[in-house]
Amino acid sequence: MSSDIYQSKDKRPSASMANNLVSVEETTPKKVPHEGVTVQFQDAKGTKQMRILVVIGLALLAQFFWWFADSDHMGYAPLYWLLTFSLCYKMLRMLHEWYHYVHVKEPIAPAVPENAPLRTVDMLTTACPGEPHDMIIRTLESLVAVRYPHTTYLCDEGDDPELRAVCERLGVVHVTRIEKKHAKAGNINNALRQATGEFCVVLDPDHEVTPDFLDQVMAYFEDETVGYVQVVQAYGNQKDSLVALGAAEQTYHFYGPLMMGMNSYNTVQAIGANCTFRRVALDGIGGHAAGLTEDMHTAMRLHAAGWKSIYAPVVVSRGLVPSSLGAFYMQQLKWARGTFDLLAHVYPKLFKNFSWRQRLHYLTLPLYFLSGIVALIDITVPIASLLLLEFPWHLSLPEFAVHMLPVTMVGLLIRYNAQQWLRERHEPGLHLAGGFLRIATWWVYSLGLVYTFLNVKVPYLPTPKEGKVKNEWLLCVPNLLLAIISIGAAAYSMQVQGIRGPYTKLMATLALINAAILLISVVMAQHALLNRLRSFLWSTRPLHAAKQWVENILASGSGVITRRLRTGSVAFAAGLAILHTLATAGFILVQWREQVGISEDYIWAHTGFGPLRIGQPNTGSATPLAMRPVAEASTQPAVTWGPAAKATTQIVSLELPAGTPPQVPVAAIEEINQRGDIPVLTWDMDETAATNNQLFQQQVLQLIARENQVLLRPMFKKTGPTAHRQAWQRMVKSYRASGDTTVVWVWTPPRPDSVGTYFPGAANVTWIASDCRTTAATPEMATNCYAPFREQIAAQIEMQSKPIILFVPQTYASDSYVWASKLETRYPEVKAVVFTPATPRAKPTKTLAQQRPKPVN
């Protein structure tokens, strides 16, 4: 009796393989023949409507990803890919649920012949030292009261004298063992050595069964290919605490539509309680499989052997859900570590024996516990974005809402409709407690994944069955710290840095929402505090009366609302899809019109694409230079630059007067644009003022919003390369955070001999300026000045695609064309040349000529 390895008298296979987690596949069981009576399935009520909703949801989801998968939407790459992973994970989880919803099935039990003999059944439950005696005794009494003939066993790990006496009084077979290996699986296998029934039921010691338990399941075994039948795992202590409520809510969908959907794919999970096994099937795989998740491991092996599984959606047992955070975390860590271990070690070895749907099932089921990593991403990305002033997505927020909201709303509608298959009347609802608790468990799920990679062993400990009414602050420390950091990041970005752009506000809002969820989860675990608060509130007569009134309103109206929502769900989803299609078509039309109507000036300003453009400083009375055809006797092309009406747009260099911040000559810039020229705006600024020129920034963005073309050329004071790069990047990010990503930036290296060292990154620069005015006296000397500058640009790929604007130390003259033409041929990346007087940074005037002078004939 002391060994877990057994060989029964009826020559059943040895259970030795059940004692090793990874050696169970050394012998492949033969597939079970499908003969005789078979269990039939029927679509559950509402399945057809669900399929229509899912089709609409798939169409909206496909359209969303088609829109989202645009490289133009990418922001800061690390944050972009983290949030994209999170989004894809959530969408795959949603698809996983829909996959089950469209095939929700109810089994039809075969008819049992009237003269058929009763089957022999053993009902087993376990007991471990420290578990409450009252709970175990209630379970034993309920097992004894089951009407169908059976033998009840107590697998007592502690050989407790009191429990032994109870078993003798109730007529229960008391079984214990000396050599305690493989935890629950070993305990059950030890009892199965002497249990001789054709079938066995495994129950946890906290589950009390109804007298008709076996009556509800035994008929399915008329189908000789059925290896096990699982029934609903319901709970009776949801009201013990908010943790208990949240833990129970997390199971409602699983034991409702998800398990009913598994009937269609023969992937029903054997749960550690309320599962009835055919002994031939169980013995054929060597007994219960060992491991932290022995129930899932056992199901995998039975499915690999070809046995059929049935889920009977009936409530014939009621157990206890963890009511303390410590008990819940212990349970979830055990499950996370166990399922990841099965995925890593057992799944590959059983893969060839599964059907393709079983392969998909056992691949995706453990990925539920990746939600811990995903929750951590969702919490930390807004924090990192606010602290770094980096944004993961460069999206139009209204456009994102137009594409995302329909998917979200139809997804919620589908999930709401799936609640018709929940098993008990109290189960439908928003399940907020379950959602908060799942997010709060991020670090436990993540720890399970880390333990799997590091092969850290987690002991198999029974989940504590009774919660203590005390506060659990220590277990909440990770969530409390993240909540404080999230609030601090939002305050830092909005107050210290003073950034008020829409992207910053969005990230700050997300950070505060995350903080609120984490803080709620912290409060949920303070049981003593909540009990005192609840007693105080409901002892106040007005509050108690208001509570009763709200509950009565919800109870009276919920049925009507539920029926209306489910009746009109298809029409609502279809209407939403039509509106979304029209809105998308409107966005596409607007974008098409913008693309069709885009000017050559805009293209040149943002890419440099087009002919070389010539410019000069604005002096108040001088006019921009333009192109006009002239008669030439030489071999030069019949084109030169000079004042001419309706000529190709050129550029004008404007030097802003000193000031903190400098004033933008809005009227002057708009006048230049109206004349068909593009201004290059140059001003001095300090690195510390990179994000503080709010008025200046607003004026620039206002100009751009009016479709004015302007090139911005801020000149930072000379500092070290790191300070320069960081200041430039902060400046660009502050503009993007304000909602505009079309600003054209002209970057001038502080030191022309160290271009690569100071370069702030291709994403933050549109043009590169080479200023040769201080080192050259003639255009020819400027050519020699640019040559070594060009070599540095050619050394870095990210700078090679940038157009160049060249500042040369000479006023434009009639013979300047010859030099400019040669420069364009020799250096095609130079797309603009600004001819300036000898003074390199002349003070600009604040006024411009009100009209262009008459053309020169």
Short mmCIF file of N, CA and C in Angstrom, two decimals, residues 105-170:
data_model
loop_
_atom_site.label_atom_id
_atom_site.label_comp_id
_atom_site.label_asym_id
_atom_site.label_seq_id
_atom_site.Cartn_x
_atom_site.Cartn_y
_atom_site.Cartn_z
N LYS A 105 -22.27 23.47 -28.34
CA LYS A 105 -23.05 22.25 -28.49
C LYS A 105 -23.52 21.74 -27.12
N GLU A 106 -24.69 21.11 -27.14
CA GLU A 106 -25.19 20.42 -25.95
C GLU A 106 -25.26 18.93 -26.27
N PRO A 107 -24.70 18.08 -25.40
CA PRO A 107 -24.73 16.64 -25.69
C PRO A 107 -26.11 16.04 -25.42
N ILE A 108 -26.44 15.05 -26.20
CA ILE A 108 -27.70 14.30 -26.01
C ILE A 108 -27.31 12.93 -25.50
N ALA A 109 -27.69 12.64 -24.26
CA ALA A 109 -27.30 11.37 -23.66
C ALA A 109 -28.01 10.21 -24.35
N PRO A 110 -27.30 9.13 -24.68
CA PRO A 110 -27.95 7.96 -25.28
C PRO A 110 -28.95 7.34 -24.31
N ALA A 111 -29.95 6.71 -24.87
CA ALA A 111 -30.95 6.03 -24.04
C ALA A 111 -30.33 4.78 -23.43
N VAL A 112 -30.57 4.56 -22.14
CA VAL A 112 -30.06 3.38 -21.45
C VAL A 112 -31.14 2.31 -21.46
N PRO A 113 -30.85 1.11 -21.95
CA PRO A 113 -31.87 0.05 -21.97
C PRO A 113 -32.40 -0.21 -20.56
N GLU A 114 -33.70 -0.51 -20.49
CA GLU A 114 -34.34 -0.68 -19.18
C GLU A 114 -33.73 -1.85 -18.41
N ASN A 115 -33.33 -2.90 -19.11
CA ASN A 115 -32.80 -4.07 -18.41
C ASN A 115 -31.29 -4.05 -18.28
N ALA A 116 -30.67 -2.87 -18.61
CA ALA A 116 -29.21 -2.77 -18.54
C ALA A 116 -28.77 -2.79 -17.09
N PRO A 117 -27.75 -3.59 -16.76
CA PRO A 117 -27.28 -3.63 -15.36
C PRO A 117 -26.61 -2.31 -14.99
N LEU A 118 -26.64 -1.95 -13.72
CA LEU A 118 -25.97 -0.74 -13.25
C LEU A 118 -24.46 -0.92 -13.32
N ARG A 119 -23.78 0.16 -13.59
CA ARG A 119 -22.31 0.12 -13.66
C ARG A 119 -21.76 0.24 -12.23
N THR A 120 -20.56 -0.24 -12.07
CA THR A 120 -19.88 -0.09 -10.77
C THR A 120 -19.04 1.19 -10.81
N VAL A 121 -19.22 2.01 -9.78
CA VAL A 121 -18.60 3.33 -9.75
C VAL A 121 -17.91 3.54 -8.41
N ASP A 122 -16.73 4.13 -8.45
CA ASP A 122 -16.02 4.57 -7.26
C ASP A 122 -15.97 6.10 -7.26
N MET A 123 -16.31 6.72 -6.13
CA MET A 123 -16.25 8.17 -5.99
C MET A 123 -15.17 8.51 -4.97
N LEU A 124 -14.17 9.26 -5.43
CA LEU A 124 -13.00 9.53 -4.61
C LEU A 124 -12.85 11.02 -4.33
N THR A 125 -12.52 11.36 -3.10
CA THR A 125 -12.11 12.72 -2.76
C THR A 125 -10.86 12.64 -1.90
N THR A 126 -10.18 13.73 -1.75
CA THR A 126 -8.89 13.74 -1.07
C THR A 126 -8.96 14.56 0.22
N ALA A 127 -7.96 14.39 1.05
CA ALA A 127 -7.81 15.18 2.27
C ALA A 127 -6.33 15.37 2.53
N CYS A 128 -5.95 16.60 2.84
CA CYS A 128 -4.56 16.92 3.16
C CYS A 128 -4.51 17.56 4.55
N PRO A 129 -3.41 17.36 5.26
CA PRO A 129 -3.30 17.97 6.60
C PRO A 129 -3.48 19.48 6.53
N GLY A 130 -4.26 19.99 7.47
CA GLY A 130 -4.51 21.42 7.53
C GLY A 130 -5.82 21.84 6.91
N GLU A 131 -6.43 20.99 6.10
CA GLU A 131 -7.71 21.34 5.50
C GLU A 131 -8.82 21.18 6.55
N PRO A 132 -9.84 22.05 6.52
CA PRO A 132 -10.89 22.02 7.54
C PRO A 132 -11.65 20.70 7.56
N HIS A 133 -11.79 20.12 8.74
CA HIS A 133 -12.51 18.85 8.87
C HIS A 133 -13.98 19.01 8.50
N ASP A 134 -14.58 20.10 8.92
CA ASP A 134 -16.00 20.29 8.63
C ASP A 134 -16.26 20.25 7.13
N MET A 135 -15.39 20.89 6.36
CA MET A 135 -15.55 20.91 4.91
C MET A 135 -15.45 19.49 4.33
N ILE A 136 -14.48 18.73 4.77
CA ILE A 136 -14.29 17.37 4.25
C ILE A 136 -15.46 16.48 4.64
N ILE A 137 -15.94 16.64 5.86
CA ILE A 137 -17.06 15.80 6.32
C ILE A 137 -18.32 16.11 5.51
N ARG A 138 -18.58 17.39 5.23
CA ARG A 138 -19.75 17.74 4.41
C ARG A 138 -19.65 17.11 3.02
N THR A 139 -18.45 17.11 2.46
CA THR A 139 -18.26 16.51 1.14
C THR A 139 -18.51 15.00 1.21
N LEU A 140 -17.99 14.34 2.24
CA LEU A 140 -18.19 12.89 2.37
C LEU A 140 -19.68 12.57 2.54
N GLU A 141 -20.37 13.35 3.33
CA GLU A 141 -21.80 13.11 3.54
C GLU A 141 -22.58 13.27 2.23
N SER A 142 -22.19 14.27 1.42
CA SER A 142 -22.88 14.43 0.13
C SER A 142 -22.58 13.28 -0.82
N LEU A 143 -21.37 12.75 -0.76
CA LEU A 143 -21.03 11.61 -1.63
C LEU A 143 -21.81 10.36 -1.22
N VAL A 144 -21.91 10.14 0.06
CA VAL A 144 -22.67 8.98 0.54
C VAL A 144 -24.13 9.09 0.12
N ALA A 145 -24.65 10.31 0.03
CA ALA A 145 -26.07 10.51 -0.29
C ALA A 145 -26.37 10.37 -1.78
N VAL A 146 -25.38 10.19 -2.63
CA VAL A 146 -25.63 10.02 -4.06
C VAL A 146 -26.44 8.74 -4.28
N ARG A 147 -27.52 8.83 -5.06
CA ARG A 147 -28.47 7.72 -5.20
C ARG A 147 -27.89 6.55 -6.00
N TYR A 148 -27.17 6.84 -7.05
CA TYR A 148 -26.65 5.77 -7.90
C TYR A 148 -25.68 4.92 -7.07
N PRO A 149 -25.80 3.58 -7.12
CA PRO A 149 -24.91 2.72 -6.32
C PRO A 149 -23.45 2.99 -6.61
N HIS A 150 -22.65 3.09 -5.58
CA HIS A 150 -21.24 3.43 -5.75
C HIS A 150 -20.50 3.13 -4.46
N THR A 151 -19.19 3.22 -4.51
CA THR A 151 -18.34 3.10 -3.34
C THR A 151 -17.58 4.41 -3.16
N THR A 152 -17.60 4.95 -1.95
CA THR A 152 -16.95 6.23 -1.67
C THR A 152 -15.60 5.99 -1.01
N TYR A 153 -14.58 6.76 -1.49
CA TYR A 153 -13.23 6.63 -0.95
C TYR A 153 -12.76 8.01 -0.47
N LEU A 154 -12.04 8.02 0.63
CA LEU A 154 -11.33 9.20 1.08
C LEU A 154 -9.84 8.91 1.00
N CYS A 155 -9.13 9.67 0.15
CA CYS A 155 -7.69 9.52 -0.02
C CYS A 155 -7.01 10.48 0.95
N ASP A 156 -6.71 10.01 2.14
CA ASP A 156 -6.28 10.85 3.25
C ASP A 156 -4.76 10.86 3.34
N GLU A 157 -4.16 11.98 2.96
CA GLU A 157 -2.70 12.10 2.98
C GLU A 157 -2.15 12.14 4.40
N GLY A 158 -2.96 12.60 5.36
CA GLY A 158 -2.47 12.75 6.73
C GLY A 158 -2.83 11.60 7.64
N ASP A 159 -3.59 10.60 7.16
CA ASP A 159 -4.05 9.48 8.00
C ASP A 159 -4.61 10.02 9.31
N ASP A 160 -5.55 10.94 9.16
CA ASP A 160 -6.12 11.65 10.31
C ASP A 160 -7.06 10.73 11.08
N PRO A 161 -6.85 10.51 12.40
CA PRO A 161 -7.73 9.61 13.18
C PRO A 161 -9.19 10.06 13.17
N GLU A 162 -9.42 11.38 13.25
CA GLU A 162 -10.80 11.87 13.26
C GLU A 162 -11.49 11.57 11.93
N LEU A 163 -10.79 11.78 10.83
CA LEU A 163 -11.38 11.47 9.54
C LEU A 163 -11.56 9.98 9.34
N ARG A 164 -10.64 9.18 9.89
CA ARG A 164 -10.79 7.73 9.82
C ARG A 164 -12.07 7.30 10.54
N ALA A 165 -12.34 7.94 11.68
CA ALA A 165 -13.55 7.60 12.44
C ALA A 165 -14.80 8.02 11.67
N VAL A 166 -14.74 9.19 11.02
CA VAL A 166 -15.88 9.65 10.23
C VAL A 166 -16.15 8.68 9.09
N CYS A 167 -15.09 8.20 8.45
CA CYS A 167 -15.25 7.26 7.33
C CYS A 167 -15.90 5.96 7.81
N GLU A 168 -15.48 5.51 8.96
CA GLU A 168 -16.07 4.28 9.50
C GLU A 168 -17.55 4.49 9.79
N ARG A 169 -17.90 5.66 10.32
CA ARG A 169 -19.30 5.96 10.62
C ARG A 169 -20.14 6.06 9.36
N LEU A 170 -19.61 6.63 8.29
CA LEU A 170 -20.38 6.84 7.06
C LEU A 170 -20.30 5.68 6.08
#
